[in-house]
Short mmCIF file of C-alpha atoms and ligand atoms in Angstrom, two decimals:
data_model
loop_
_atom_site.label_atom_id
_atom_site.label_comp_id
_atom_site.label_asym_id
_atom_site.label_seq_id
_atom_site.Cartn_x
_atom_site.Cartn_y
_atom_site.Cartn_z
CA UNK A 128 -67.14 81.69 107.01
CA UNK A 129 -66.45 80.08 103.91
CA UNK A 130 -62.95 80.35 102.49
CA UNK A 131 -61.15 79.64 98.82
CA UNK A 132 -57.78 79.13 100.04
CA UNK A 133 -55.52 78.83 96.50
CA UNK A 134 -52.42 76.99 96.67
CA UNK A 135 -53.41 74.66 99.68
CA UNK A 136 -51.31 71.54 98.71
CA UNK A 137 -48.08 73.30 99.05
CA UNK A 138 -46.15 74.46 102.13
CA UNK A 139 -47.89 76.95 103.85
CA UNK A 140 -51.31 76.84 102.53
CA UNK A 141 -51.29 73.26 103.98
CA UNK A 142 -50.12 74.88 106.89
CA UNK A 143 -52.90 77.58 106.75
CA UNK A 144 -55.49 74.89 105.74
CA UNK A 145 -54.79 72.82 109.14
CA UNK A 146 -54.42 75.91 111.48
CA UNK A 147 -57.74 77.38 110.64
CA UNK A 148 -59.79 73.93 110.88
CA UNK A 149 -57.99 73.48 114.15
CA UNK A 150 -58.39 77.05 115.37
CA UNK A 151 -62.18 77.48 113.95
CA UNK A 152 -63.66 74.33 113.48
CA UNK A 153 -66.97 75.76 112.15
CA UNK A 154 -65.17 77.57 109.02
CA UNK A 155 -65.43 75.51 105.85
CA UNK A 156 -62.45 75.53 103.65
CA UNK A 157 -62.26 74.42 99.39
CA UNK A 158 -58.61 74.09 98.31
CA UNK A 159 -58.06 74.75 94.78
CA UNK A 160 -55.13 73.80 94.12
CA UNK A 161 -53.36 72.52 90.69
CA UNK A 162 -50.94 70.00 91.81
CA UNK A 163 -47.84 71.24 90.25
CA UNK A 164 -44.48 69.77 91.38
CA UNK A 165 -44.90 71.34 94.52
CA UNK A 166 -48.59 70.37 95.21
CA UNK A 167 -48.80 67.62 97.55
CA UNK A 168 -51.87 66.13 98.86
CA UNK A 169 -49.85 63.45 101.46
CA UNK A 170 -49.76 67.27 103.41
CA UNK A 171 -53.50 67.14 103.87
CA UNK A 172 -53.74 63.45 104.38
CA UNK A 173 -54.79 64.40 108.17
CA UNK A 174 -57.73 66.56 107.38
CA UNK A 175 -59.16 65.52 103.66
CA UNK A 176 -61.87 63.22 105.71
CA UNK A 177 -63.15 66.44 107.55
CA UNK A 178 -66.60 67.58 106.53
CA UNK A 179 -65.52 71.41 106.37
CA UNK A 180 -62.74 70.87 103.76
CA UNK A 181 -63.23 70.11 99.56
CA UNK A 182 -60.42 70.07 97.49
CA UNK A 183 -60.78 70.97 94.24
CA UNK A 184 -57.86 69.79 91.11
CA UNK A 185 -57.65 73.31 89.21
CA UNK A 186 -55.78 75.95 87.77
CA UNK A 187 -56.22 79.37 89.14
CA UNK A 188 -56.16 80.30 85.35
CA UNK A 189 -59.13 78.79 84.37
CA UNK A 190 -61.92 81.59 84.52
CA UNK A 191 -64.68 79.01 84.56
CA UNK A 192 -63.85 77.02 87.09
CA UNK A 193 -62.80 79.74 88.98
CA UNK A 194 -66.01 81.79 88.63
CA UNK A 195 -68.00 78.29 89.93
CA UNK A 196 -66.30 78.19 93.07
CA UNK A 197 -66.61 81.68 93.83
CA UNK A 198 -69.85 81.96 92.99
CA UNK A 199 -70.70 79.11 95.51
CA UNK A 200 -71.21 81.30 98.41
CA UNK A 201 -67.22 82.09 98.90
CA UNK A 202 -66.55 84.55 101.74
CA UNK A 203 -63.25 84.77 101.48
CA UNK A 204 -59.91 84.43 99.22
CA UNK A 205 -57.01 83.63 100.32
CA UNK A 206 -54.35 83.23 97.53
CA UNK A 207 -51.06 81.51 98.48
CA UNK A 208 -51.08 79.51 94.59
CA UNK A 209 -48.15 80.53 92.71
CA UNK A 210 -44.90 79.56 91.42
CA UNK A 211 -42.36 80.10 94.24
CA UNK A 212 -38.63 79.28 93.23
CA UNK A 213 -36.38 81.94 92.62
CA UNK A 214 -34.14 79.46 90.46
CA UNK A 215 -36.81 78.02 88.29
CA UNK A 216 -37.69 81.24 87.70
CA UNK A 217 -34.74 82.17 86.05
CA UNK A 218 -34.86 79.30 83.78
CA UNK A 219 -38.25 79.44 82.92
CA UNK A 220 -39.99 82.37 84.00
CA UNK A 221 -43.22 82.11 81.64
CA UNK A 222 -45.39 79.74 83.98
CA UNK A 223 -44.57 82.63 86.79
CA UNK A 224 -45.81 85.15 84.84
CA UNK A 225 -49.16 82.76 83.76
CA UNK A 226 -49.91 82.21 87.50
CA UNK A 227 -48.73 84.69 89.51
CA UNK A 228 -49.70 87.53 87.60
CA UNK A 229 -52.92 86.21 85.39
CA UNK A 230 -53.73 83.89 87.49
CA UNK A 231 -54.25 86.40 90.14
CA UNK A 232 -55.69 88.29 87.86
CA UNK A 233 -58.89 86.33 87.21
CA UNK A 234 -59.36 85.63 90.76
CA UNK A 235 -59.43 89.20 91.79
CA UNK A 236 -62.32 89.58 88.69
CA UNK A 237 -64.05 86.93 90.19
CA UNK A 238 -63.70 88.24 93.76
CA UNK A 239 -65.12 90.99 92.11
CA UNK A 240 -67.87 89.61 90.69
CA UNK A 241 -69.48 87.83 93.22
CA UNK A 242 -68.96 90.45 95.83
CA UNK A 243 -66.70 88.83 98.52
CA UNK A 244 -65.97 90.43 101.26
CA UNK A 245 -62.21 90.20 101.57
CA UNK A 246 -59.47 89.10 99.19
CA UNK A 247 -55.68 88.28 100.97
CA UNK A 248 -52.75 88.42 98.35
CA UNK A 249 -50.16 86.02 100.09
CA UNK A 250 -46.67 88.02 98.82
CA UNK A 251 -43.69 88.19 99.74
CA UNK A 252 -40.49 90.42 101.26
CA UNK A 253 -38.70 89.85 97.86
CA UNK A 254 -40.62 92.12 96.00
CA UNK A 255 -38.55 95.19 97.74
CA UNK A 256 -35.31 93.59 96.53
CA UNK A 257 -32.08 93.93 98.02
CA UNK A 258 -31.24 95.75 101.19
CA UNK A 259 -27.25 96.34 102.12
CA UNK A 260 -26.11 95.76 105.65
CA UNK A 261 -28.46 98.11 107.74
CA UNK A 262 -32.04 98.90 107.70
CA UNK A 263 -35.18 97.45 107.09
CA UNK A 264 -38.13 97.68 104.36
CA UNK A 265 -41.60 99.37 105.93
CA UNK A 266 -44.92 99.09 104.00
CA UNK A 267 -43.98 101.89 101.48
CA UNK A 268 -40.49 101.20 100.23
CA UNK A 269 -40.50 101.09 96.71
CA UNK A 270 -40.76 97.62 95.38
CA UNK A 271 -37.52 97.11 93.01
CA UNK A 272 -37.95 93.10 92.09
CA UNK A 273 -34.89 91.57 90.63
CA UNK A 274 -35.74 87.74 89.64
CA UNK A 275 -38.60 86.93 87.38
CA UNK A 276 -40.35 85.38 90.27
CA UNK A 277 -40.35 88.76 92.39
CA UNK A 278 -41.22 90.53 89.30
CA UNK A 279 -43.85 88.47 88.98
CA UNK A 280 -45.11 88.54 92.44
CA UNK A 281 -44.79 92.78 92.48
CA UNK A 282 -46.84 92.69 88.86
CA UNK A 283 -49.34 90.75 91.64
CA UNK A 284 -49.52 93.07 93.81
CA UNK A 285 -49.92 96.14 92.03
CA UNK A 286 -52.91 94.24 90.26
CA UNK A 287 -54.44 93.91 93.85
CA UNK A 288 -53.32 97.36 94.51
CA UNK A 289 -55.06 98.72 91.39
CA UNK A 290 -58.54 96.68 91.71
CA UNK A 291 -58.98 98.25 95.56
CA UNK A 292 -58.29 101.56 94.09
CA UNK A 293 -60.06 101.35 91.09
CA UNK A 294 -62.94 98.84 91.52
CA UNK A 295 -63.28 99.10 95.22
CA UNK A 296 -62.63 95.14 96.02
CA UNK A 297 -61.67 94.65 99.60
CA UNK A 298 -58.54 93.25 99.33
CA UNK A 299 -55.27 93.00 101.86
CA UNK A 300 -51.40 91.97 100.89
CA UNK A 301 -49.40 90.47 103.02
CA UNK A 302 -45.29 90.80 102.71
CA UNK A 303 -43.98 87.76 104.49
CA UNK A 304 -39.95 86.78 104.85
CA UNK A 305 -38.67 83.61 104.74
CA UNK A 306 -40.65 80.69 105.89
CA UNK A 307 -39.59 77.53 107.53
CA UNK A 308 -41.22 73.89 109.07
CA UNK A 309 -43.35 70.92 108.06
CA UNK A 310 -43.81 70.15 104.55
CA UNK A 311 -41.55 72.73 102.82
CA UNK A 312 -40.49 71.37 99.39
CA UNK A 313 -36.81 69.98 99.71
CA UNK A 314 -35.86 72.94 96.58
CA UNK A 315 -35.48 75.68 99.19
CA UNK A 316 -32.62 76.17 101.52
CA UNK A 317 -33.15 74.22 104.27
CA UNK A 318 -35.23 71.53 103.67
CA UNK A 319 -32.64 70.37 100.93
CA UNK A 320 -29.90 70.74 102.82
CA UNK A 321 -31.48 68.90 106.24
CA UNK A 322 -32.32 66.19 103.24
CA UNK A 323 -28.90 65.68 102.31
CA UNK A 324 -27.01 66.14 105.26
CA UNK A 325 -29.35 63.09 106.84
CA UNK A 326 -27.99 60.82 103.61
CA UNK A 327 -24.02 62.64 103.70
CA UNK A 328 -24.56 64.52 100.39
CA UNK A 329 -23.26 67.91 99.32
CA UNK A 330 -24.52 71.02 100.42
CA UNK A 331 -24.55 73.84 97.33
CA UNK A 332 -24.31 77.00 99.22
CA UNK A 333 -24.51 79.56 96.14
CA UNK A 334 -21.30 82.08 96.39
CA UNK A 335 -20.13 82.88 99.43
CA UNK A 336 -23.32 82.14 101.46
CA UNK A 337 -23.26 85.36 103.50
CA UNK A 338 -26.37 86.11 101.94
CA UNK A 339 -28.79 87.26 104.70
CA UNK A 340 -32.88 85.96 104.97
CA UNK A 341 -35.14 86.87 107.88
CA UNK A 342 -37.03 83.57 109.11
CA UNK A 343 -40.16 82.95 110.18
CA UNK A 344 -41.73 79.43 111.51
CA UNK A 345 -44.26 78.61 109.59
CA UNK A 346 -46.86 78.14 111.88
CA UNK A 347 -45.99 81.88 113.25
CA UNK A 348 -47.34 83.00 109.74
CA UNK A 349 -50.38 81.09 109.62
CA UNK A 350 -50.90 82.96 113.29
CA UNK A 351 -50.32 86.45 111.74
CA UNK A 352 -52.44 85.51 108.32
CA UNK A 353 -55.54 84.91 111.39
CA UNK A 354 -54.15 88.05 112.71
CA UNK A 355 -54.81 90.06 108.71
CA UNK A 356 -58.04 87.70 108.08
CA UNK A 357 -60.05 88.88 111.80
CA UNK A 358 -58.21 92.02 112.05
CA UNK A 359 -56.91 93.56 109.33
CA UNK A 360 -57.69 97.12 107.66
CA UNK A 361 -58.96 97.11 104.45
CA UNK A 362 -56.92 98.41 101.52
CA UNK A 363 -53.18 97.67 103.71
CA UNK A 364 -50.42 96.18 103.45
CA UNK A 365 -48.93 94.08 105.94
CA UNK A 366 -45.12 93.25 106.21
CA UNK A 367 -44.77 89.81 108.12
CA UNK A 368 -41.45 89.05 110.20
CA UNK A 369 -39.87 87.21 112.51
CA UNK A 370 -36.62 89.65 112.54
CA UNK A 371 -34.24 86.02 112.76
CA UNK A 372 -31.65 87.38 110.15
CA UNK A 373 -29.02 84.60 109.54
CA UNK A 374 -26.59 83.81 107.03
CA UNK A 375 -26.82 81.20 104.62
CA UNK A 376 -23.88 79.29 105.87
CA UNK A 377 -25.15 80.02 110.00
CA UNK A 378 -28.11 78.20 109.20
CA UNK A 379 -25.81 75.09 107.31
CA UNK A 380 -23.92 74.84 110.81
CA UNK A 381 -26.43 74.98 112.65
CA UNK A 382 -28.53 71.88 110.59
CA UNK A 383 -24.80 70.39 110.30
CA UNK A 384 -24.52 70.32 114.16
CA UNK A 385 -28.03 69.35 114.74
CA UNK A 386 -27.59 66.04 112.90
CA UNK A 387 -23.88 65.34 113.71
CA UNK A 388 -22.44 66.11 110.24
CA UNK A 389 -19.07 67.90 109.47
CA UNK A 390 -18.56 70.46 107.05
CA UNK A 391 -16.95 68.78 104.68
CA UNK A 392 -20.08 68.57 103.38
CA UNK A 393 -20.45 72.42 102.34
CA UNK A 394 -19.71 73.45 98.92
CA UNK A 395 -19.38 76.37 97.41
CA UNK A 396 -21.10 76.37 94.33
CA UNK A 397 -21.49 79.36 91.28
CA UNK A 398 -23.96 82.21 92.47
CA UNK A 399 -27.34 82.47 91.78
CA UNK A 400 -27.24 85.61 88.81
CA UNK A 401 -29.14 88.49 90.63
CA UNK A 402 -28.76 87.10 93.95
CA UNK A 403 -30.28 89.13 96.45
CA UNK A 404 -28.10 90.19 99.17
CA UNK A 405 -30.17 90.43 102.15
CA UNK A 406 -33.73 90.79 103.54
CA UNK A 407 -35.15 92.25 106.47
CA UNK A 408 -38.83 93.43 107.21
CA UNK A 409 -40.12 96.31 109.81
CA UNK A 410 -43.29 94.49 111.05
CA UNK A 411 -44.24 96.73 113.58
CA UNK A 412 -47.29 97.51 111.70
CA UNK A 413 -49.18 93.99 112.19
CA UNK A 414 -46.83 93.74 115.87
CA UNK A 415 -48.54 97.62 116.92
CA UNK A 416 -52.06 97.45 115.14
CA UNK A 417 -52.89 93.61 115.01
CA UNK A 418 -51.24 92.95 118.10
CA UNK A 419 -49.28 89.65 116.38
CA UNK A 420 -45.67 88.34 117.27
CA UNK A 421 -44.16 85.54 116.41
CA UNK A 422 -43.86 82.49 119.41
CA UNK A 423 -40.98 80.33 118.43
CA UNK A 424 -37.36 81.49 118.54
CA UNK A 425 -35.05 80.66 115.15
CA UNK A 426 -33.48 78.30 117.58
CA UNK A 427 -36.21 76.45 118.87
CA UNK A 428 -38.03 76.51 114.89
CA UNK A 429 -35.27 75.15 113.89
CA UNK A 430 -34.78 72.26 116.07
CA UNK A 431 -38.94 71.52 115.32
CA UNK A 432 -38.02 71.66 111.74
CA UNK A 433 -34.79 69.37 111.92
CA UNK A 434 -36.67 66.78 114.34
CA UNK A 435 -40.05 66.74 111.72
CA UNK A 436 -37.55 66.12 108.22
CA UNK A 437 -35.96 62.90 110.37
CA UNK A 438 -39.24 61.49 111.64
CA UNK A 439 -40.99 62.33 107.70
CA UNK A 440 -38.58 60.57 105.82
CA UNK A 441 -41.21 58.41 103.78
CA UNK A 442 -42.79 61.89 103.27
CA UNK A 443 -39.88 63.83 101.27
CA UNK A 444 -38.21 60.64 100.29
CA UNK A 445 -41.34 60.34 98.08
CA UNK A 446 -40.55 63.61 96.26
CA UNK A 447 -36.52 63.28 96.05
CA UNK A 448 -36.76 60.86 93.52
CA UNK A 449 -37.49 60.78 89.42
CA UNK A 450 -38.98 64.24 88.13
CA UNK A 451 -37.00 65.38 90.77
CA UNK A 452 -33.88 64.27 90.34
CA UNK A 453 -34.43 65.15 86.85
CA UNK A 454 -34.59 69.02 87.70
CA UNK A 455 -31.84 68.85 89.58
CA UNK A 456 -29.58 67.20 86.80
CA UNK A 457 -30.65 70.12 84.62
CA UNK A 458 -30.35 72.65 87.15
CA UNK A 459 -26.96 71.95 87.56
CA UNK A 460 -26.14 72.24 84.25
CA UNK A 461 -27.76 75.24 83.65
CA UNK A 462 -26.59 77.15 86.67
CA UNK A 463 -22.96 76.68 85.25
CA UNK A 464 -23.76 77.89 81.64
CA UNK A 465 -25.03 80.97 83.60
P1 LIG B 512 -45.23 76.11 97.31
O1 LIG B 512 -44.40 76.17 96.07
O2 LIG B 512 -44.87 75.15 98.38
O3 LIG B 512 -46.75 75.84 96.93
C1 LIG B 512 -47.40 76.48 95.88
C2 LIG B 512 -48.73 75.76 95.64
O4 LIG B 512 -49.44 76.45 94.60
C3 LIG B 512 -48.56 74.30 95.19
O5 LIG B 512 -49.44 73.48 95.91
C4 LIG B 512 -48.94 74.34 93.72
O6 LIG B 512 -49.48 73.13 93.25
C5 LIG B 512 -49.97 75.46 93.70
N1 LIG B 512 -50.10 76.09 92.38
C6 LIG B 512 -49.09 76.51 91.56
N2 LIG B 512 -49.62 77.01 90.43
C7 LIG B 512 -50.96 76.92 90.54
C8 LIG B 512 -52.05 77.30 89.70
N3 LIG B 512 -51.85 77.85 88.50
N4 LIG B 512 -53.31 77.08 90.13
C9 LIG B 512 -53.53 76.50 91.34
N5 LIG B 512 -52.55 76.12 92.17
C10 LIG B 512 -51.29 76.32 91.78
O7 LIG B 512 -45.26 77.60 97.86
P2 LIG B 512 -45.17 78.18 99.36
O8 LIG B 512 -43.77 78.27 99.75
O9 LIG B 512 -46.16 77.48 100.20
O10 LIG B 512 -45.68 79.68 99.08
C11 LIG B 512 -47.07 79.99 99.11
C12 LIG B 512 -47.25 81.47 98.84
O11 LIG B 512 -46.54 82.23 99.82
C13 LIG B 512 -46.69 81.93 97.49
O12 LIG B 512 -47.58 82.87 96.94
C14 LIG B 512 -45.36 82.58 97.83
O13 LIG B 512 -45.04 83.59 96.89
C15 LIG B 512 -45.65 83.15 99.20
N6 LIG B 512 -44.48 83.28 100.10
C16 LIG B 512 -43.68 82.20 100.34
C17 LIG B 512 -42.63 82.33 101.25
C18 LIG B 512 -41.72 81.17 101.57
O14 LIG B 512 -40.70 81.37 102.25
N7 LIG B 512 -42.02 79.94 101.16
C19 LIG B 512 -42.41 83.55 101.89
C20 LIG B 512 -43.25 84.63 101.60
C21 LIG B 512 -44.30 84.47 100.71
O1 LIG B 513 -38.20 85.81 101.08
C1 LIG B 513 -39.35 85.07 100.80
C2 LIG B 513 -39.06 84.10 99.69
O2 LIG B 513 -38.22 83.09 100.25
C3 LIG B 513 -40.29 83.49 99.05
O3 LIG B 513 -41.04 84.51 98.43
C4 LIG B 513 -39.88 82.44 98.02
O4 LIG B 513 -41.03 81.79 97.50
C5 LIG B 513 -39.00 81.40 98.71
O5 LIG B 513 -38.55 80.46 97.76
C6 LIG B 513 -37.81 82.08 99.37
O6 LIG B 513 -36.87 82.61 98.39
P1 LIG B 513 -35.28 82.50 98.59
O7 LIG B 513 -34.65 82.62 97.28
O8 LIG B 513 -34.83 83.41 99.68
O9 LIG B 513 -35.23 80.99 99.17
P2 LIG B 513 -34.27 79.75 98.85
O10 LIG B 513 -34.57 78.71 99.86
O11 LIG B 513 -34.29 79.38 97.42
O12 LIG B 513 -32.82 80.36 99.17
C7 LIG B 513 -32.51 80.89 100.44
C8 LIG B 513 -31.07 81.36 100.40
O13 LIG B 513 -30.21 80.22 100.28
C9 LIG B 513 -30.74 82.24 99.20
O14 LIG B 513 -29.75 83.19 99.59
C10 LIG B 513 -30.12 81.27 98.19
C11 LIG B 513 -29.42 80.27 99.09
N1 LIG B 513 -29.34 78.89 98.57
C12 LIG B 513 -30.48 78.27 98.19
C13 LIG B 513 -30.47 76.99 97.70
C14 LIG B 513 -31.74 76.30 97.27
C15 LIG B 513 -28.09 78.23 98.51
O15 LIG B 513 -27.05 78.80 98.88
N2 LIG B 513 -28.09 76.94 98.03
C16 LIG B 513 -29.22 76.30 97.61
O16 LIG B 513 -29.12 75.13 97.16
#
């Protein structure tokens, strides 16, 4: 089987990329991938010498070059390449409509094109929105995105949606929660705050920080994505979910304890505008028909998580420093203008 996987330098493509040459050895694997700020090759650096994997420097918006690939005997798409921050979003939410929504775009005409037999749209739990204190979204609850980047990433999925139904392409999404481990960005919640606590330095928790997410190791999601890939109807839509709902400041204590920090460190900075209040999948569609569940406990992925960020340090280290820094000068700025 030969698969485009789209997005593969950042978190969990890498991740993907790495499980399936470990788990099937015989599939080959191109990575197209554009290096944004959140592409990193360093997460390949393990596999780039293996003779089943190509990585390709490209922009899922170039029709071309997307068409070339494709056309090269692809079996399979799996598309993971987007723009994934919720705050950049909000200060520049263009480039998320370019690639999530075009950009998927001309790699569903391509999967069109050359007749591939299935295409996997990698989305996500926020395109339901905002769920109060009880209940869970299924498959069919209305998607009601409220930050450019889940408007974005709904636009997405109703593309994917509308080329099954209209054009017959054989195409799957995939609804995942929160994700957590190895080689997450140090933007999102806990990679940046496991980055600062190991250095003493503030941890922004955005209002109150009772906001709710439902977490999923990493790794568990690359298991249910082999799960959709082998197994999966299609035409569906699978929600993805480890059912670990914590608050934003459980998780702070429980990376505080972990590394022997106080919580002095916490501060309560101005709210994110539109900040979803909580998220929670029912998964018991892939759990029932695809026979998935997730292995590790939010306890024990957590631990994994903490103990990889202190033994990585030249890894992230690498990233916290000039463009970086940069962004987060202006973010700070901007958030309080907000
Ligand atoms: P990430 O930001 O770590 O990585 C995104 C990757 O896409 C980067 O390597 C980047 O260089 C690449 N990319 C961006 N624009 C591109 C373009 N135009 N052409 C080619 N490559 C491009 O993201 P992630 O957290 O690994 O998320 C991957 C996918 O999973 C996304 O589609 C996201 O919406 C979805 N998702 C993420 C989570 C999560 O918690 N991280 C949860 C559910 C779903
Ligand atoms: O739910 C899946 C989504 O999870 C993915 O689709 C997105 O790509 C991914 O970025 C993530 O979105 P969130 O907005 O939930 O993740 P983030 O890590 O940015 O924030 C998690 C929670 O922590 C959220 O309630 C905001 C809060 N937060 C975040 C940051 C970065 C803070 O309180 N302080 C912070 O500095």
């Amino acid at each position: 089987m030969k698969i485009l996987v789209t997005g593969g330098a950042g978190f969990i493509g890498s991740n993907f990329i790495k499980y399936i040459l470990s788990h099937y050895p015989h599939y080959e694997i191109v990575n197209l991938d554009k290096l944004t700020y959140a592409g990193n090759l360093d997460n390949l650096s393990d596999i780039e010498d293996n003779q089943n994997y190509q990585f390709i420097k490209g922009d899922i918006c170039d029709q071309k070059l997307v068409e070339r690939i494709v056309e090269d005997k692809i079996d399979v798409i799996v598309n993971f390449a987007a723009e994934t921050h919720v705050d950049r979003s909000i200060y520049d939410p263009k480039i998320f409509v370019e690639t999530n929504v075009l950009g998927t775009q001309i790699l569903l005409e391509s999967a069109l094109k050359f007749k591939t037999d299935i295409f996997i749209q990698i989305s996500t739990d926020e395109v339901y929105g905002s769920l109060g204190k009880v209940g869970a979204f299924t498959e069919s609850s209305p998607l009601l995105p409220n930050s450019p980047y889940s408007a974005s990433k709904a636009s997405a999925d109703l593309l994917v949606r509308s080329y099954f139904k209209t054009f017959g392409l054989s195409a799957i999404i995939t609804r995942c929660t929160n994700n957590y481990g190895p080689y997450q960005f140090p933007e999102k919640l806990i990679p940046l705050f496991i980055t600062n606590a190991l250095f003493s330095q503030e941890l922004p928790i955005y209002g109150d920080g009772l906001y709710i997410r439902d977490w999923l190791y990493v790794e568990d999601h690359c298991k249910a994505l082999d799960s959709v890939l082998h197994k999966g109807k299609i035409g569906e839509i699978y929600n993805i979910s480890g059912s670990y709902e914590k608050t934003n400041l459980e998780i702070t204590d429980l990376i505080l304890k972990k590394l022997n920090q106080p919580k002095s460190l916490i501060k309560h900075v101005k709210d994110r505008p539109a900040h979803d209040r909580r998220y929670a999948l029912d998964s018991s569609k892939i759990r029932n028909e695809l026979g998935w569940k997730p292995d590790a406990s939010f306890e024990e992925g957590i631990a994994k998580t903490v103990d990889w960020y202190i033994a990585n340090q030249k890894w992230w280290q690498k990233i916290k420093t000039g463009e970086y820094l940069e962004y987060y000068q202006k973010h700070y700025v901007l958030r309080e203008k907000m």
